[in-house]
PDB file of C-alpha atoms in Angstrom:
ATOM      1  CA  MET U  18     115.321 113.930  14.061  1.00  0.00           C
ATOM      2  CA  LYS U  19     116.334 111.212  10.603  1.00  0.00           C
ATOM      3  CA  ASN U  20     113.850 113.197   8.293  1.00  0.00           C
ATOM      4  CA  LEU U  21     115.430 116.437   8.815  1.00  0.00           C
ATOM      5  CA  LEU U  22     118.180 115.532   8.197  1.00  0.00           C
ATOM      6  CA  ILE U  23     118.067 114.076   4.671  1.00  0.00           C
ATOM      7  CA  THR U  24     115.828 117.384   3.795  1.00  0.00           C
ATOM      8  CA  LEU U  25     118.746 119.341   4.336  1.00  0.00           C
ATOM      9  CA  ALA U  26     121.537 117.081   2.531  1.00  0.00           C
ATOM     10  CA  LEU U  27     119.332 117.267   0.023  1.00  0.00           C
ATOM     11  CA  LEU U  28     118.520 120.936  -0.407  1.00  0.00           C
ATOM     12  CA  THR U  29     122.861 121.797   0.829  1.00  0.00           C
ATOM     13  CA  THR U  30     123.380 118.956  -2.205  1.00  0.00           C
ATOM     14  CA  GLY U  31     121.018 121.080  -4.354  1.00  0.00           C
ATOM     15  CA  CYS U  32     121.746 124.214  -3.624  1.00  0.00           C
ATOM     16  CA  ALA U  33     125.750 123.683  -4.073  1.00  0.00           C
ATOM     17  CA  SER U  34     125.368 121.985  -7.790  1.00  0.00           C
ATOM     18  CA  THR U  35     123.269 124.911  -9.386  1.00  0.00           C
ATOM     19  CA  SER U  36     124.747 127.877 -11.128  1.00  0.00           C
ATOM     20  CA  SER U  37     122.952 131.223 -12.151  1.00  0.00           C
ATOM     21  CA  VAL U  38     122.565 131.623 -15.933  1.00  0.00           C
ATOM     22  CA  SER U  39     123.496 135.262 -15.554  1.00  0.00           C
ATOM     23  CA  SER U  40     126.780 134.833 -13.795  1.00  0.00           C
ATOM     24  CA  LEU U  41     128.137 132.297 -16.578  1.00  0.00           C
ATOM     25  CA  GLN U  42     127.515 135.281 -18.949  1.00  0.00           C
ATOM     26  CA  HIS U  43     129.871 137.142 -17.147  1.00  0.00           C
ATOM     27  CA  THR U  44     132.471 135.145 -17.941  1.00  0.00           C
ATOM     28  CA  GLU U  45     131.948 133.570 -22.064  1.00  0.00           C
ATOM     29  CA  SER U  46     133.110 135.798 -24.466  1.00  0.00           C
ATOM     30  CA  PRO U  47     130.518 137.418 -26.012  1.00  0.00           C
ATOM     31  CA  VAL U  48     128.913 135.960 -29.112  1.00  0.00           C
ATOM     32  CA  LYS U  49     128.914 137.314 -32.990  1.00  0.00           C
ATOM     33  CA  TYR U  50     125.226 137.987 -34.765  1.00  0.00           C
ATOM     34  CA  THR U  51     124.815 138.712 -38.210  1.00  0.00           C
ATOM     35  CA  ASN U  52     121.652 137.479 -38.774  1.00  0.00           C
ATOM     36  CA  THR U  53     118.401 139.062 -36.684  1.00  0.00           C
ATOM     37  CA  MET U  54     116.335 136.079 -36.127  1.00  0.00           C
ATOM     38  CA  ALA U  55     119.484 134.550 -35.037  1.00  0.00           C
ATOM     39  CA  ILE U  56     118.967 137.669 -32.199  1.00  0.00           C
ATOM     40  CA  ILE U  57     115.626 137.160 -31.225  1.00  0.00           C
ATOM     41  CA  GLU U  58     115.424 133.580 -30.649  1.00  0.00           C
ATOM     42  CA  ALA U  59     118.756 133.518 -28.109  1.00  0.00           C
ATOM     43  CA  ALA U  60     117.144 136.243 -26.353  1.00  0.00           C
ATOM     44  CA  ALA U  61     113.718 134.319 -26.339  1.00  0.00           C
ATOM     45  CA  GLU U  62     115.820 131.605 -25.020  1.00  0.00           C
ATOM     46  CA  HIS U  63     117.875 133.396 -22.635  1.00  0.00           C
ATOM     47  CA  ALA U  64     114.523 135.833 -21.010  1.00  0.00           C
ATOM     48  CA  PRO U  65     114.115 136.815 -18.724  1.00  0.00           C
ATOM     49  CA  TYR U  66     118.507 137.198 -18.700  1.00  0.00           C
ATOM     50  CA  ALA U  67     119.819 139.104 -21.139  1.00  0.00           C
ATOM     51  CA  VAL U  68     122.567 137.781 -24.171  1.00  0.00           C
ATOM     52  CA  SER U  69     126.402 139.297 -24.871  1.00  0.00           C
ATOM     53  CA  GLY U  70     126.771 139.953 -28.176  1.00  0.00           C
ATOM     54  CA  VAL U  71     128.318 141.451 -30.548  1.00  0.00           C
ATOM     55  CA  TYR U  72     125.561 142.415 -33.106  1.00  0.00           C
ATOM     56  CA  THR U  73     125.826 143.527 -37.004  1.00  0.00           C
ATOM     57  CA  LEU U  74     122.290 144.596 -37.894  1.00  0.00           C
ATOM     58  CA  LYS U  75     121.024 147.541 -41.047  1.00  0.00           C
ATOM     59  CA  ILE U  76     119.251 149.739 -39.452  1.00  0.00           C
ATOM     60  CA  VAL U  77     116.212 150.942 -41.843  1.00  0.00           C
ATOM     61  CA  ALA U  78     114.588 153.148 -39.138  1.00  0.00           C
ATOM     62  CA  THR U  79     114.299 155.393 -36.779  1.00  0.00           C
ATOM     63  CA  GLY U  80     112.381 156.924 -33.765  1.00  0.00           C
ATOM     64  CA  LYS U  81     112.048 158.742 -30.614  1.00  0.00           C
ATOM     65  CA  GLN U  82     110.244 158.498 -27.178  1.00  0.00           C
ATOM     66  CA  GLY U  83     111.368 160.797 -25.150  1.00  0.00           C
ATOM     67  CA  GLU U  84     114.493 160.938 -24.838  1.00  0.00           C
ATOM     68  CA  PHE U  85     115.573 157.685 -26.151  1.00  0.00           C
ATOM     69  CA  VAL U  86     116.471 157.118 -29.585  1.00  0.00           C
ATOM     70  CA  TYR U  87     115.617 154.140 -31.178  1.00  0.00           C
ATOM     71  CA  LEU U  88     117.560 152.272 -34.339  1.00  0.00           C
ATOM     72  CA  ASN U  89     114.990 150.031 -35.642  1.00  0.00           C
ATOM     73  CA  THR U  90     115.955 146.482 -38.000  1.00  0.00           C
ATOM     74  CA  GLU U  91     112.526 147.360 -39.590  1.00  0.00           C
ATOM     75  CA  ASP U  92     110.446 150.124 -40.758  1.00  0.00           C
ATOM     76  CA  ASP U  93     107.588 149.123 -37.972  1.00  0.00           C
ATOM     77  CA  TYR U  94     109.038 148.594 -34.691  1.00  0.00           C
ATOM     78  CA  ARG U  95     106.616 146.274 -34.017  1.00  0.00           C
ATOM     79  CA  ASP U  96     107.301 143.340 -36.530  1.00  0.00           C
ATOM     80  CA  PRO U  97     108.115 140.356 -34.645  1.00  0.00           C
ATOM     81  CA  ARG U  98     111.624 140.641 -36.991  1.00  0.00           C
ATOM     82  CA  ALA U  99     112.856 143.554 -35.650  1.00  0.00           C
ATOM     83  CA  VAL U 100     115.683 144.101 -32.913  1.00  0.00           C
ATOM     84  CA  THR U 101     115.556 147.737 -31.197  1.00  0.00           C
ATOM     85  CA  VAL U 102     119.180 149.292 -30.814  1.00  0.00           C
ATOM     86  CA  ALA U 103     117.866 151.905 -27.917  1.00  0.00           C
ATOM     87  CA  LEU U 104     120.353 155.122 -27.573  1.00  0.00           C
ATOM     88  CA  HIS U 105     120.102 156.017 -23.923  1.00  0.00           C
ATOM     89  CA  PRO U 106     119.974 159.878 -23.511  1.00  0.00           C
ATOM     90  CA  LYS U 107     123.559 159.878 -21.835  1.00  0.00           C
ATOM     91  CA  VAL U 108     125.049 158.988 -25.614  1.00  0.00           C
ATOM     92  CA  LEU U 109     123.270 161.258 -28.120  1.00  0.00           C
ATOM     93  CA  SER U 110     124.892 163.938 -27.594  1.00  0.00           C
ATOM     94  CA  ARG U 111     128.485 162.278 -27.841  1.00  0.00           C
ATOM     95  CA  LEU U 112     127.163 159.964 -31.123  1.00  0.00           C
ATOM     96  CA  LYS U 113     125.818 163.714 -32.540  1.00  0.00           C
ATOM     97  CA  SER U 114     129.463 164.989 -32.077  1.00  0.00           C
ATOM     98  CA  LYS U 115     130.761 161.820 -33.331  1.00  0.00           C
ATOM     99  CA  PHE U 116     129.108 161.715 -36.441  1.00  0.00           C
ATOM    100  CA  GLU U 117     128.227 165.258 -36.814  1.00  0.00           C
ATOM    101  CA  GLU U 118     124.632 164.513 -37.699  1.00  0.00           C
ATOM    102  CA  SER U 119     121.706 163.500 -35.077  1.00  0.00           C
ATOM    103  CA  PRO U 120     121.317 159.777 -34.288  1.00  0.00           C
ATOM    104  CA  GLN U 121     118.416 159.744 -36.190  1.00  0.00           C
ATOM    105  CA  ALA U 122     119.289 160.913 -39.537  1.00  0.00           C
ATOM    106  CA  PHE U 123     123.143 158.951 -39.574  1.00  0.00           C
ATOM    107  CA  PHE U 124     122.136 155.846 -38.628  1.00  0.00           C
ATOM    108  CA  VAL U 125     119.546 154.953 -41.453  1.00  0.00           C
ATOM    109  CA  ASN U 126     120.673 153.054 -44.239  1.00  0.00           C
ATOM    110  CA  LYS U 127     124.047 152.145 -42.152  1.00  0.00           C
ATOM    111  CA  SER U 128     125.344 148.598 -41.161  1.00  0.00           C
ATOM    112  CA  ILE U 129     126.317 148.943 -37.858  1.00  0.00           C
ATOM    113  CA  GLU U 130     127.819 146.959 -34.777  1.00  0.00           C
ATOM    114  CA  VAL U 131     126.726 146.588 -31.085  1.00  0.00           C
ATOM    115  CA  THR U 132     128.623 145.172 -29.092  1.00  0.00           C
ATOM    116  CA  GLY U 133     126.230 144.600 -25.920  1.00  0.00           C
ATOM    117  CA  LYS U 134     122.861 142.602 -24.411  1.00  0.00           C
ATOM    118  CA  ALA U 135     120.230 141.757 -26.291  1.00  0.00           C
ATOM    119  CA  LYS U 136     116.999 141.340 -23.864  1.00  0.00           C
ATOM    120  CA  ARG U 137     113.146 139.927 -24.646  1.00  0.00           C
ATOM    121  CA  THR U 138     111.231 142.794 -23.482  1.00  0.00           C
ATOM    122  CA  LYS U 139     107.750 143.042 -22.319  1.00  0.00           C
ATOM    123  CA  ILE U 140     105.446 146.181 -24.431  1.00  0.00           C
ATOM    124  CA  ARG U 141     102.894 146.739 -22.472  1.00  0.00           C
ATOM    125  CA  PHE U 142      99.507 148.668 -24.438  1.00  0.00           C
ATOM    126  CA  PHE U 143      97.821 151.467 -22.486  1.00  0.00           C
ATOM    127  CA  ALA U 144      94.320 152.613 -22.676  1.00  0.00           C
ATOM    128  CA  ASN U 145      92.977 155.754 -21.127  1.00  0.00           C
ATOM    129  CA  GLY U 146      96.899 155.977 -19.407  1.00  0.00           C
ATOM    130  CA  LYS U 147      96.336 152.772 -17.804  1.00  0.00           C
ATOM    131  CA  PRO U 148      98.081 149.483 -18.618  1.00  0.00           C
ATOM    132  CA  THR U 149      95.933 146.710 -20.390  1.00  0.00           C
ATOM    133  CA  ASP U 150      96.668 142.844 -20.480  1.00  0.00           C
ATOM    134  CA  LYS U 151      97.912 142.961 -23.689  1.00  0.00           C
ATOM    135  CA  TYR U 152     100.862 143.085 -24.439  1.00  0.00           C
ATOM    136  CA  TYR U 153     103.849 142.202 -26.985  1.00  0.00           C
ATOM    137  CA  TYR U 154     108.267 141.329 -27.041  1.00  0.00           C
ATOM    138  CA  GLN U 155     110.597 142.909 -29.074  1.00  0.00           C
ATOM    139  CA  THR U 156     114.588 142.545 -28.735  1.00  0.00           C
ATOM    140  CA  HIS U 157     116.213 145.473 -27.475  1.00  0.00           C
ATOM    141  CA  ILE U 158     120.002 145.987 -27.403  1.00  0.00           C
ATOM    142  CA  ARG U 159     120.472 149.210 -24.843  1.00  0.00           C
ATOM    143  CA  VAL U 160     123.562 151.644 -25.694  1.00  0.00           C
ATOM    144  CA  MET U 161     124.743 153.018 -22.835  1.00  0.00           C
ATOM    145  CA  ASP U 162     128.630 154.178 -24.218  1.00  0.00           C
ATOM    146  CA  ALA U 163     129.249 155.857 -27.769  1.00  0.00           C
ATOM    147  CA  SER U 164     131.961 153.075 -27.507  1.00  0.00           C
ATOM    148  CA  GLN U 165     129.164 150.166 -28.421  1.00  0.00           C
ATOM    149  CA  ILE U 166     128.584 150.844 -31.639  1.00  0.00           C
ATOM    150  CA  LYS U 167     131.020 150.930 -35.333  1.00  0.00           C
ATOM    151  CA  ILE U 168     129.784 152.087 -38.313  1.00  0.00           C
ATOM    152  CA  VAL U 169     130.532 147.906 -40.965  1.00  0.00           C
ATOM    153  CA  GLY U 170     128.848 149.151 -44.175  1.00  0.00           C
TER     154      GLY U 170
END
């Protein structure tokens, strides 16, 4: 009985002193990032959680897969130095109206400021339609609302 009470006391104390990383992120104000490597490092350090921030990025290439449009900071989106802004399909028409051009064409060679969360994302390789055990990581910032993006240059 004595051992049970000690175990319960230790478990209760341990639970009372812990806090979740994600709950801390909701109370902190976003950090400003202007360096892609700092964004990538912060996302990797906080994985699997996302890092809230205001990110300044130079977009050099775009891509589309399915209904998503991707804005990339490197010509090759698989480059480990790349940060990718993932535009949710529901914001594409709003961005096209706002900038009078498709996002794939408009954002190339522009500097943008994105408010959101950077997250390290695992990308799996597929063979014959099935996932393999090979993968790599990308850093994504998902945009769900057009107000998350501003042109800064």
